Amino acid sequence: MWVYEKKLLYPVEVTTCNPMLARYLMEQYGGADGELAAALRYMNQRYTVPDKVIGLLTDISTEEFSHLEMLATMIYKLTKDATPEQLEKAGLGAHFVNHGHSLFYENAGGVPFTATYIQSKGDPIADLYEDIAAEEKARATYQWLIDISDDPGINDALRFLRERENIHSLRFREAVELLKDERDRKKVF
């Protein structure tokens, strides 16, 4: 189904060790409105939508996994040279004790990822509206991360991710209109 190209979707440059920023980025890595939840949500929903939008959900889900890879790269680069003391000061002491410098799917508050973040109603239009909301929440979170970050390389990658969320939202809106037109079309038997 996939062809993996051994490069990031967009380059990630990090100028300095910053465990606090890494902690904030974890919200998009393993939080309720983050990239993992989105990728799994769309991949799951693709099985109960009309054929016209299966490809869209598959494409966007796949791209969300590439966003997850970018976030993992950012978090790793921001923490790889951090001392245990720096990690503890950033609120990542418990994470370090449990995982060392390894990444773990959790939000900025340290709450582990859970499948309850994945929404799927089984109604294609309802699911697509949920997907639009997910993309808009991710867009907002990326903006807030940009606002709090002073790392130009991270901000460049975050701006890229924010803009991709805008595109995904627009694509889901187009899919809703397509399905609504089909639903409302008179059927003659």
PDB file of C-alpha atoms in Angstrom:
ATOM      1  CA  MET A   1       0.000   0.000   0.000  1.00  0.00           C
ATOM      2  CA  TRP A   2       2.814   2.418   0.828  1.00  0.00           C
ATOM      3  CA  VAL A   3       6.170   3.175  -0.634  1.00  0.00           C
ATOM      4  CA  TYR A   4       8.482   4.550   2.023  1.00  0.00           C
ATOM      5  CA  GLU A   5      10.937   7.184   0.941  1.00  0.00           C
ATOM      6  CA  LYS A   6      13.744   7.616   3.473  1.00  0.00           C
ATOM      7  CA  LYS A   7      13.396  11.356   3.889  1.00  0.00           C
ATOM      8  CA  LEU A   8      11.066  13.607   5.791  1.00  0.00           C
ATOM      9  CA  LEU A   9       8.115  15.184   4.007  1.00  0.00           C
ATOM     10  CA  TYR A  10       9.631  18.560   4.924  1.00  0.00           C
ATOM     11  CA  PRO A  11      13.079  19.238   6.435  1.00  0.00           C
ATOM     12  CA  VAL A  12      13.361  19.677  10.190  1.00  0.00           C
ATOM     13  CA  GLU A  13      16.158  21.897  11.486  1.00  0.00           C
ATOM     14  CA  VAL A  14      16.724  22.413  15.195  1.00  0.00           C
ATOM     15  CA  THR A  15      19.057  25.128  16.451  1.00  0.00           C
ATOM     16  CA  THR A  16      19.355  24.230  20.134  1.00  0.00           C
ATOM     17  CA  CYS A  17      18.491  21.683  22.800  1.00  0.00           C
ATOM     18  CA  ASN A  18      15.087  22.683  24.203  1.00  0.00           C
ATOM     19  CA  PRO A  19      13.268  20.001  26.232  1.00  0.00           C
ATOM     20  CA  MET A  20      10.437  22.369  27.177  1.00  0.00           C
ATOM     21  CA  LEU A  21       9.556  22.965  23.529  1.00  0.00           C
ATOM     22  CA  ALA A  22       9.802  19.200  22.940  1.00  0.00           C
ATOM     23  CA  ARG A  23       7.287  18.687  25.740  1.00  0.00           C
ATOM     24  CA  TYR A  24       4.848  21.095  24.076  1.00  0.00           C
ATOM     25  CA  LEU A  25       5.313  19.361  20.716  1.00  0.00           C
ATOM     26  CA  MET A  26       4.273  16.087  22.337  1.00  0.00           C
ATOM     27  CA  GLU A  27       0.718  17.418  22.266  1.00  0.00           C
ATOM     28  CA  GLN A  28       0.704  16.972  18.491  1.00  0.00           C
ATOM     29  CA  TYR A  29       2.614  13.705  18.754  1.00  0.00           C
ATOM     30  CA  GLY A  30       0.397  11.776  21.143  1.00  0.00           C
ATOM     31  CA  GLY A  31      -2.444  14.074  22.175  1.00  0.00           C
ATOM     32  CA  ALA A  32      -6.156  13.810  21.445  1.00  0.00           C
ATOM     33  CA  ASP A  33      -5.973  16.237  18.515  1.00  0.00           C
ATOM     34  CA  GLY A  34      -2.527  15.153  17.352  1.00  0.00           C
ATOM     35  CA  GLU A  35      -1.180  13.451  14.273  1.00  0.00           C
ATOM     36  CA  LEU A  36      -1.380   9.856  15.513  1.00  0.00           C
ATOM     37  CA  ALA A  37      -5.060  10.214  16.413  1.00  0.00           C
ATOM     38  CA  ALA A  38      -5.793  11.806  13.038  1.00  0.00           C
ATOM     39  CA  ALA A  39      -3.908   9.182  11.036  1.00  0.00           C
ATOM     40  CA  LEU A  40      -5.632   6.312  12.814  1.00  0.00           C
ATOM     41  CA  ARG A  41      -9.055   8.013  12.656  1.00  0.00           C
ATOM     42  CA  TYR A  42      -8.918   8.526   8.895  1.00  0.00           C
ATOM     43  CA  MET A  43      -7.458   5.098   8.200  1.00  0.00           C
ATOM     44  CA  ASN A  44     -10.272   3.516  10.218  1.00  0.00           C
ATOM     45  CA  GLN A  45     -13.048   5.625   8.683  1.00  0.00           C
ATOM     46  CA  ARG A  46     -12.040   4.749   5.133  1.00  0.00           C
ATOM     47  CA  TYR A  47     -13.750   1.376   5.500  1.00  0.00           C
ATOM     48  CA  THR A  48     -17.242   2.843   5.978  1.00  0.00           C
ATOM     49  CA  VAL A  49     -17.328   5.691   3.463  1.00  0.00           C
ATOM     50  CA  PRO A  50     -18.506   5.685  -0.155  1.00  0.00           C
ATOM     51  CA  ASP A  51     -15.898   4.763  -2.754  1.00  0.00           C
ATOM     52  CA  LYS A  52     -15.686   8.410  -3.848  1.00  0.00           C
ATOM     53  CA  VAL A  53     -13.849   9.434  -0.667  1.00  0.00           C
ATOM     54  CA  ILE A  54     -11.872   6.320   0.302  1.00  0.00           C
ATOM     55  CA  GLY A  55      -8.810   7.593  -1.553  1.00  0.00           C
ATOM     56  CA  LEU A  56      -9.015  10.971   0.164  1.00  0.00           C
ATOM     57  CA  LEU A  57      -9.043   9.414   3.634  1.00  0.00           C
ATOM     58  CA  THR A  58      -6.198   7.076   2.712  1.00  0.00           C
ATOM     59  CA  ASP A  59      -4.104   9.899   1.263  1.00  0.00           C
ATOM     60  CA  ILE A  60      -4.593  12.221   4.221  1.00  0.00           C
ATOM     61  CA  SER A  61      -4.065   9.420   6.742  1.00  0.00           C
ATOM     62  CA  THR A  62      -0.786   8.562   5.048  1.00  0.00           C
ATOM     63  CA  GLU A  63       0.298  12.187   5.131  1.00  0.00           C
ATOM     64  CA  GLU A  64      -0.590  12.411   8.831  1.00  0.00           C
ATOM     65  CA  PHE A  65       1.850   9.546   9.465  1.00  0.00           C
ATOM     66  CA  SER A  66       4.537  11.613   7.720  1.00  0.00           C
ATOM     67  CA  HIS A  67       3.640  14.549   9.988  1.00  0.00           C
ATOM     68  CA  LEU A  68       4.078  12.211  12.949  1.00  0.00           C
ATOM     69  CA  GLU A  69       7.547  11.356  11.654  1.00  0.00           C
ATOM     70  CA  MET A  70       8.403  15.059  11.441  1.00  0.00           C
ATOM     71  CA  LEU A  71       7.227  15.643  15.014  1.00  0.00           C
ATOM     72  CA  ALA A  72       9.199  12.656  16.267  1.00  0.00           C
ATOM     73  CA  THR A  73      12.284  14.105  14.583  1.00  0.00           C
ATOM     74  CA  MET A  74      11.717  17.507  16.188  1.00  0.00           C
ATOM     75  CA  ILE A  75      11.147  16.050  19.658  1.00  0.00           C
ATOM     76  CA  TYR A  76      14.174  13.778  19.389  1.00  0.00           C
ATOM     77  CA  LYS A  77      16.467  16.554  18.158  1.00  0.00           C
ATOM     78  CA  LEU A  78      15.240  18.916  20.891  1.00  0.00           C
ATOM     79  CA  THR A  79      15.945  16.360  23.646  1.00  0.00           C
ATOM     80  CA  LYS A  80      18.774  14.081  22.462  1.00  0.00           C
ATOM     81  CA  ASP A  81      21.497  16.137  24.157  1.00  0.00           C
ATOM     82  CA  ALA A  82      19.464  17.112  27.218  1.00  0.00           C
ATOM     83  CA  THR A  83      20.699  16.114  30.653  1.00  0.00           C
ATOM     84  CA  PRO A  84      18.352  14.378  33.083  1.00  0.00           C
ATOM     85  CA  GLU A  85      18.272  17.651  35.034  1.00  0.00           C
ATOM     86  CA  GLN A  86      17.168  19.617  31.944  1.00  0.00           C
ATOM     87  CA  LEU A  87      14.483  17.049  31.209  1.00  0.00           C
ATOM     88  CA  GLU A  88      13.229  17.185  34.782  1.00  0.00           C
ATOM     89  CA  LYS A  89      13.152  20.996  34.721  1.00  0.00           C
ATOM     90  CA  ALA A  90      11.064  20.817  31.515  1.00  0.00           C
ATOM     91  CA  GLY A  91       8.545  18.503  33.185  1.00  0.00           C
ATOM     92  CA  LEU A  92       9.861  15.418  31.405  1.00  0.00           C
ATOM     93  CA  GLY A  93      11.436  13.741  34.451  1.00  0.00           C
ATOM     94  CA  ALA A  94       8.817  10.993  34.647  1.00  0.00           C
ATOM     95  CA  HIS A  95       9.069  10.463  30.895  1.00  0.00           C
ATOM     96  CA  PHE A  96      12.863  10.095  31.172  1.00  0.00           C
ATOM     97  CA  VAL A  97      12.578   7.642  34.073  1.00  0.00           C
ATOM     98  CA  ASN A  98      10.152   5.491  32.059  1.00  0.00           C
ATOM     99  CA  HIS A  99      11.561   5.853  28.539  1.00  0.00           C
ATOM    100  CA  GLY A 100      15.013   7.462  28.653  1.00  0.00           C
ATOM    101  CA  HIS A 101      15.430   9.538  25.496  1.00  0.00           C
ATOM    102  CA  SER A 102      13.003   7.300  23.618  1.00  0.00           C
ATOM    103  CA  LEU A 103       9.777   8.787  22.313  1.00  0.00           C
ATOM    104  CA  PHE A 104       6.448   7.640  23.702  1.00  0.00           C
ATOM    105  CA  TYR A 105       2.960   8.540  22.523  1.00  0.00           C
ATOM    106  CA  GLU A 106       1.754  10.961  25.159  1.00  0.00           C
ATOM    107  CA  ASN A 107       0.478  14.522  25.245  1.00  0.00           C
ATOM    108  CA  ALA A 108       2.217  17.590  26.658  1.00  0.00           C
ATOM    109  CA  GLY A 109       0.841  16.772  30.099  1.00  0.00           C
ATOM    110  CA  GLY A 110       2.309  13.266  30.047  1.00  0.00           C
ATOM    111  CA  VAL A 111      -1.033  11.494  29.517  1.00  0.00           C
ATOM    112  CA  PRO A 112      -0.502   8.398  27.336  1.00  0.00           C
ATOM    113  CA  PHE A 113      -2.238   8.071  23.990  1.00  0.00           C
ATOM    114  CA  THR A 114      -5.512   6.188  24.094  1.00  0.00           C
ATOM    115  CA  ALA A 115      -7.777   4.727  21.421  1.00  0.00           C
ATOM    116  CA  THR A 116     -10.627   6.834  22.827  1.00  0.00           C
ATOM    117  CA  TYR A 117      -9.114   9.720  20.840  1.00  0.00           C
ATOM    118  CA  ILE A 118     -10.153   8.012  17.598  1.00  0.00           C
ATOM    119  CA  GLN A 119     -13.658   9.009  16.527  1.00  0.00           C
ATOM    120  CA  SER A 120     -15.736   7.089  14.020  1.00  0.00           C
ATOM    121  CA  LYS A 121     -19.529   7.256  13.849  1.00  0.00           C
ATOM    122  CA  GLY A 122     -20.063   5.201  10.713  1.00  0.00           C
ATOM    123  CA  ASP A 123     -21.991   8.008   9.047  1.00  0.00           C
ATOM    124  CA  PRO A 124     -19.727   9.413   6.319  1.00  0.00           C
ATOM    125  CA  ILE A 125     -20.939  12.999   6.582  1.00  0.00           C
ATOM    126  CA  ALA A 126     -20.768  13.017  10.390  1.00  0.00           C
ATOM    127  CA  ASP A 127     -17.288  11.497  10.250  1.00  0.00           C
ATOM    128  CA  LEU A 128     -16.090  14.059   7.718  1.00  0.00           C
ATOM    129  CA  TYR A 129     -17.347  16.920   9.902  1.00  0.00           C
ATOM    130  CA  GLU A 130     -15.414  15.348  12.791  1.00  0.00           C
ATOM    131  CA  ASP A 131     -12.368  15.222  10.518  1.00  0.00           C
ATOM    132  CA  ILE A 132     -12.765  18.902   9.628  1.00  0.00           C
ATOM    133  CA  ALA A 133     -12.896  19.739  13.344  1.00  0.00           C
ATOM    134  CA  ALA A 134      -9.794  17.611  13.979  1.00  0.00           C
ATOM    135  CA  GLU A 135      -7.865  19.437  11.253  1.00  0.00           C
ATOM    136  CA  GLU A 136      -8.935  22.850  12.556  1.00  0.00           C
ATOM    137  CA  LYS A 137      -7.909  21.923  16.107  1.00  0.00           C
ATOM    138  CA  ALA A 138      -4.528  20.735  14.829  1.00  0.00           C
ATOM    139  CA  ARG A 139      -4.121  23.970  12.845  1.00  0.00           C
ATOM    140  CA  ALA A 140      -4.857  26.024  15.961  1.00  0.00           C
ATOM    141  CA  THR A 141      -2.418  23.996  18.066  1.00  0.00           C
ATOM    142  CA  TYR A 142       0.329  24.413  15.477  1.00  0.00           C
ATOM    143  CA  GLN A 143      -0.231  28.171  15.547  1.00  0.00           C
ATOM    144  CA  TRP A 144       0.028  28.220  19.335  1.00  0.00           C
ATOM    145  CA  LEU A 145       3.228  26.163  19.145  1.00  0.00           C
ATOM    146  CA  ILE A 146       4.654  28.669  16.660  1.00  0.00           C
ATOM    147  CA  ASP A 147       3.675  31.486  19.021  1.00  0.00           C
ATOM    148  CA  ILE A 148       5.534  29.863  21.927  1.00  0.00           C
ATOM    149  CA  SER A 149       8.638  28.724  20.015  1.00  0.00           C
ATOM    150  CA  ASP A 150      11.698  30.861  19.348  1.00  0.00           C
ATOM    151  CA  ASP A 151      13.469  28.248  17.198  1.00  0.00           C
ATOM    152  CA  PRO A 152      13.431  29.381  13.546  1.00  0.00           C
ATOM    153  CA  GLY A 153      13.950  25.877  12.161  1.00  0.00           C
ATOM    154  CA  ILE A 154      11.155  24.396  14.256  1.00  0.00           C
ATOM    155  CA  ASN A 155       8.868  27.293  13.359  1.00  0.00           C
ATOM    156  CA  ASP A 156       9.508  26.739   9.672  1.00  0.00           C
ATOM    157  CA  ALA A 157       8.463  23.077   9.959  1.00  0.00           C
ATOM    158  CA  LEU A 158       5.480  23.990  12.165  1.00  0.00           C
ATOM    159  CA  ARG A 159       4.281  26.534   9.592  1.00  0.00           C
ATOM    160  CA  PHE A 160       4.456  23.815   6.941  1.00  0.00           C
ATOM    161  CA  LEU A 161       2.408  21.467   9.139  1.00  0.00           C
ATOM    162  CA  ARG A 162      -0.116  24.190   9.952  1.00  0.00           C
ATOM    163  CA  GLU A 163      -0.680  24.887   6.257  1.00  0.00           C
ATOM    164  CA  ARG A 164      -1.114  21.183   5.495  1.00  0.00           C
ATOM    165  CA  GLU A 165      -3.879  21.074   8.136  1.00  0.00           C
ATOM    166  CA  ASN A 166      -5.617  23.904   6.244  1.00  0.00           C
ATOM    167  CA  ILE A 167      -5.424  21.896   3.021  1.00  0.00           C
ATOM    168  CA  HIS A 168      -6.778  18.773   4.704  1.00  0.00           C
ATOM    169  CA  SER A 169      -9.689  20.731   6.155  1.00  0.00           C
ATOM    170  CA  LEU A 170     -10.531  22.108   2.706  1.00  0.00           C
ATOM    171  CA  ARG A 171     -10.354  18.656   1.134  1.00  0.00           C
ATOM    172  CA  PHE A 172     -12.678  17.230   3.787  1.00  0.00           C
ATOM    173  CA  ARG A 173     -15.116  20.121   3.202  1.00  0.00           C
ATOM    174  CA  GLU A 174     -15.130  19.307  -0.512  1.00  0.00           C
ATOM    175  CA  ALA A 175     -15.857  15.660   0.306  1.00  0.00           C
ATOM    176  CA  VAL A 176     -18.781  16.648   2.553  1.00  0.00           C
ATOM    177  CA  GLU A 177     -20.336  18.672  -0.272  1.00  0.00           C
ATOM    178  CA  LEU A 178     -19.830  15.799  -2.698  1.00  0.00           C
ATOM    179  CA  LEU A 179     -21.583  13.370  -0.363  1.00  0.00           C
ATOM    180  CA  LYS A 180     -24.364  15.836   0.481  1.00  0.00           C
ATOM    181  CA  ASP A 181     -25.050  16.350  -3.235  1.00  0.00           C
ATOM    182  CA  GLU A 182     -25.234  12.607  -3.719  1.00  0.00           C
ATOM    183  CA  ARG A 183     -27.465  12.182  -0.654  1.00  0.00           C
ATOM    184  CA  ASP A 184     -29.866  14.937  -1.743  1.00  0.00           C
ATOM    185  CA  ARG A 185     -30.068  13.893  -5.390  1.00  0.00           C
ATOM    186  CA  LYS A 186     -33.496  12.569  -6.375  1.00  0.00           C
ATOM    187  CA  LYS A 187     -33.431   8.891  -6.975  1.00  0.00           C
ATOM    188  CA  VAL A 188     -35.855   7.371  -9.439  1.00  0.00           C
ATOM    189  CA  PHE A 189     -36.588   3.692  -9.221  1.00  0.00           C
TER     190      PHE A 189
END
